[in-house]
């Protein structure tokens, strides 16, 4: 009893899933920079410090999930910007050509609370 040393400790532990993986990417490697890993990791409820004593590696599975997460957040952010711009510039009229929502005329059709002063 007590000698269940993990046979496969040859890999690196992934910071996000805590599993030993053979193929990982170090947070501060050139590859990570290329993938903008550190930027994407800021979306997560963890903080990574270059000098903390925790693993600095991430596995491929987690990278994929991180990318999906990043894309989702990015999309939400862009969508929000578009809607904000739309509201800001022509909240009671039709969308001009330059509006990203031009053509989606169902957007404000139910909004009858606005009174035009002209
Ligand atoms: Zn992982
Ligand atoms: Zn618009």
Short mmCIF file of C-alpha atoms and ligand atoms in Angstrom, two decimals:
data_model
loop_
_atom_site.label_atom_id
_atom_site.label_comp_id
_atom_site.label_asym_id
_atom_site.label_seq_id
_atom_site.Cartn_x
_atom_site.Cartn_y
_atom_site.Cartn_z
CA UNK A 1 0.00 0.00 0.00
CA UNK A 2 1.09 3.54 -0.54
CA UNK A 3 3.38 2.92 -3.46
CA UNK A 4 1.04 3.89 -6.25
CA UNK A 5 3.53 6.22 -7.85
CA UNK A 6 2.00 7.48 -11.01
CA UNK A 7 3.62 5.63 -13.83
CA UNK A 8 3.13 8.34 -16.35
CA UNK A 9 4.61 11.41 -14.74
CA UNK A 10 6.65 12.07 -17.81
CA UNK A 11 4.43 14.75 -19.22
CA UNK A 12 3.59 18.18 -17.95
CA UNK A 13 0.65 19.14 -15.86
CA UNK A 14 -1.88 21.41 -17.48
CA UNK A 15 -2.71 24.49 -15.48
CA UNK A 16 -6.35 24.39 -16.45
CA UNK A 17 -7.35 20.74 -16.18
CA UNK A 18 -4.60 19.50 -13.86
CA UNK A 19 -3.93 16.49 -16.00
CA UNK A 20 -0.61 15.21 -17.16
CA UNK A 21 -0.30 15.63 -20.88
CA UNK A 22 2.49 14.89 -23.26
CA UNK A 23 1.73 17.74 -25.55
CA UNK A 24 1.52 21.07 -23.81
CA UNK A 25 2.39 24.65 -24.56
CA UNK A 26 4.24 26.83 -22.15
CA UNK A 27 2.50 30.14 -21.39
CA UNK A 28 5.57 32.16 -22.16
CA UNK A 29 6.74 30.38 -25.26
CA UNK A 30 6.75 31.80 -28.74
CA UNK A 31 3.96 29.45 -29.67
CA UNK A 32 1.81 30.76 -26.86
CA UNK A 33 2.47 34.26 -28.03
CA UNK A 34 1.42 33.33 -31.51
CA UNK A 35 -1.81 31.86 -30.16
CA UNK A 36 -2.31 34.87 -27.86
CA UNK A 37 -2.73 32.48 -24.97
CA UNK A 38 -2.02 34.94 -22.20
CA UNK A 39 -4.57 37.36 -23.58
CA UNK A 40 -7.18 34.62 -23.81
CA UNK A 41 -6.38 33.35 -20.34
CA UNK A 42 -7.44 36.69 -18.90
CA UNK A 43 -11.02 35.60 -19.62
CA UNK A 44 -10.73 32.91 -17.00
CA UNK A 45 -11.19 33.28 -13.27
CA UNK A 46 -7.51 32.66 -12.64
CA UNK A 47 -4.51 34.87 -12.53
CA UNK A 48 -1.25 33.76 -13.94
CA UNK A 49 1.93 35.16 -12.61
CA UNK A 50 5.22 34.40 -14.22
CA UNK A 51 6.67 33.77 -10.78
CA UNK A 52 3.92 31.81 -9.08
CA UNK A 53 4.71 28.22 -8.26
CA UNK A 54 1.96 26.77 -10.39
CA UNK A 55 2.18 25.03 -13.73
CA UNK A 56 2.86 27.27 -16.69
CA UNK A 57 1.63 24.87 -19.28
CA UNK A 58 -1.64 24.26 -21.03
CA UNK A 59 -2.74 21.17 -22.96
CA UNK A 60 -4.19 21.06 -26.44
CA UNK A 61 -7.67 20.21 -25.21
CA UNK A 62 -7.76 23.25 -22.99
CA UNK A 63 -6.37 25.46 -25.73
CA UNK A 64 -9.25 24.44 -27.93
CA UNK A 65 -11.76 25.19 -25.22
CA UNK A 66 -10.06 28.46 -24.51
CA UNK A 67 -10.27 29.41 -28.16
CA UNK A 68 -13.97 28.67 -28.21
CA UNK A 69 -14.45 30.72 -25.09
CA UNK A 70 -12.47 33.56 -26.58
CA UNK A 71 -14.47 33.50 -29.79
CA UNK A 72 -17.72 33.54 -27.84
CA UNK A 73 -16.68 36.48 -25.69
CA UNK A 74 -15.31 38.30 -28.70
CA UNK A 75 -18.54 37.81 -30.56
CA UNK A 76 -20.64 39.00 -27.67
CA UNK A 77 -18.46 42.05 -27.32
CA UNK A 78 -18.70 42.91 -31.00
CA UNK A 79 -22.41 42.31 -31.02
CA UNK A 80 -22.80 44.62 -28.08
CA UNK A 81 -20.78 47.32 -29.81
CA UNK A 82 -22.92 47.06 -32.90
CA UNK A 83 -26.13 47.35 -30.96
CA UNK A 84 -24.79 50.24 -28.94
CA UNK A 85 -23.73 52.12 -32.05
CA UNK A 86 -27.08 51.49 -33.59
CA UNK A 87 -28.92 52.80 -30.53
CA UNK A 88 -26.67 55.79 -30.21
CA UNK A 89 -26.93 57.16 -33.71
CA UNK A 90 -30.42 56.42 -34.89
CA UNK A 91 -32.48 54.96 -32.13
CA UNK A 92 -35.75 56.13 -33.62
CA UNK A 93 -35.18 55.97 -37.31
CA UNK A 94 -34.08 53.68 -40.02
CA UNK A 95 -30.59 52.35 -40.16
CA UNK A 96 -28.41 54.16 -42.67
CA UNK A 97 -26.23 52.14 -44.98
CA UNK A 98 -23.22 52.43 -42.73
CA UNK A 99 -25.04 50.86 -39.79
CA UNK A 100 -24.07 47.25 -39.23
CA UNK A 101 -27.74 46.52 -38.65
CA UNK A 102 -28.87 48.11 -41.92
CA UNK A 103 -31.41 45.84 -43.54
CA UNK A 104 -32.50 44.19 -40.35
CA UNK A 105 -35.57 46.33 -40.15
CA UNK A 106 -37.36 44.12 -37.68
CA UNK A 107 -34.96 45.32 -35.06
CA UNK A 108 -36.89 48.37 -33.88
CA UNK A 109 -40.28 47.78 -35.43
CA UNK A 110 -41.96 47.16 -32.12
CA UNK A 111 -40.57 50.27 -30.51
CA UNK A 112 -43.34 52.86 -30.68
CA UNK A 113 -42.50 54.72 -27.51
CA UNK A 114 -40.27 57.24 -29.25
CA UNK A 115 -41.81 60.46 -30.46
CA UNK A 116 -40.11 62.31 -33.25
CA UNK A 117 -39.99 66.04 -32.64
CA UNK A 118 -39.84 67.04 -36.27
ZN1 LIG B 1 -5.71 20.89 -19.93
ZN1 LIG B 2 -28.83 51.00 -37.07
#
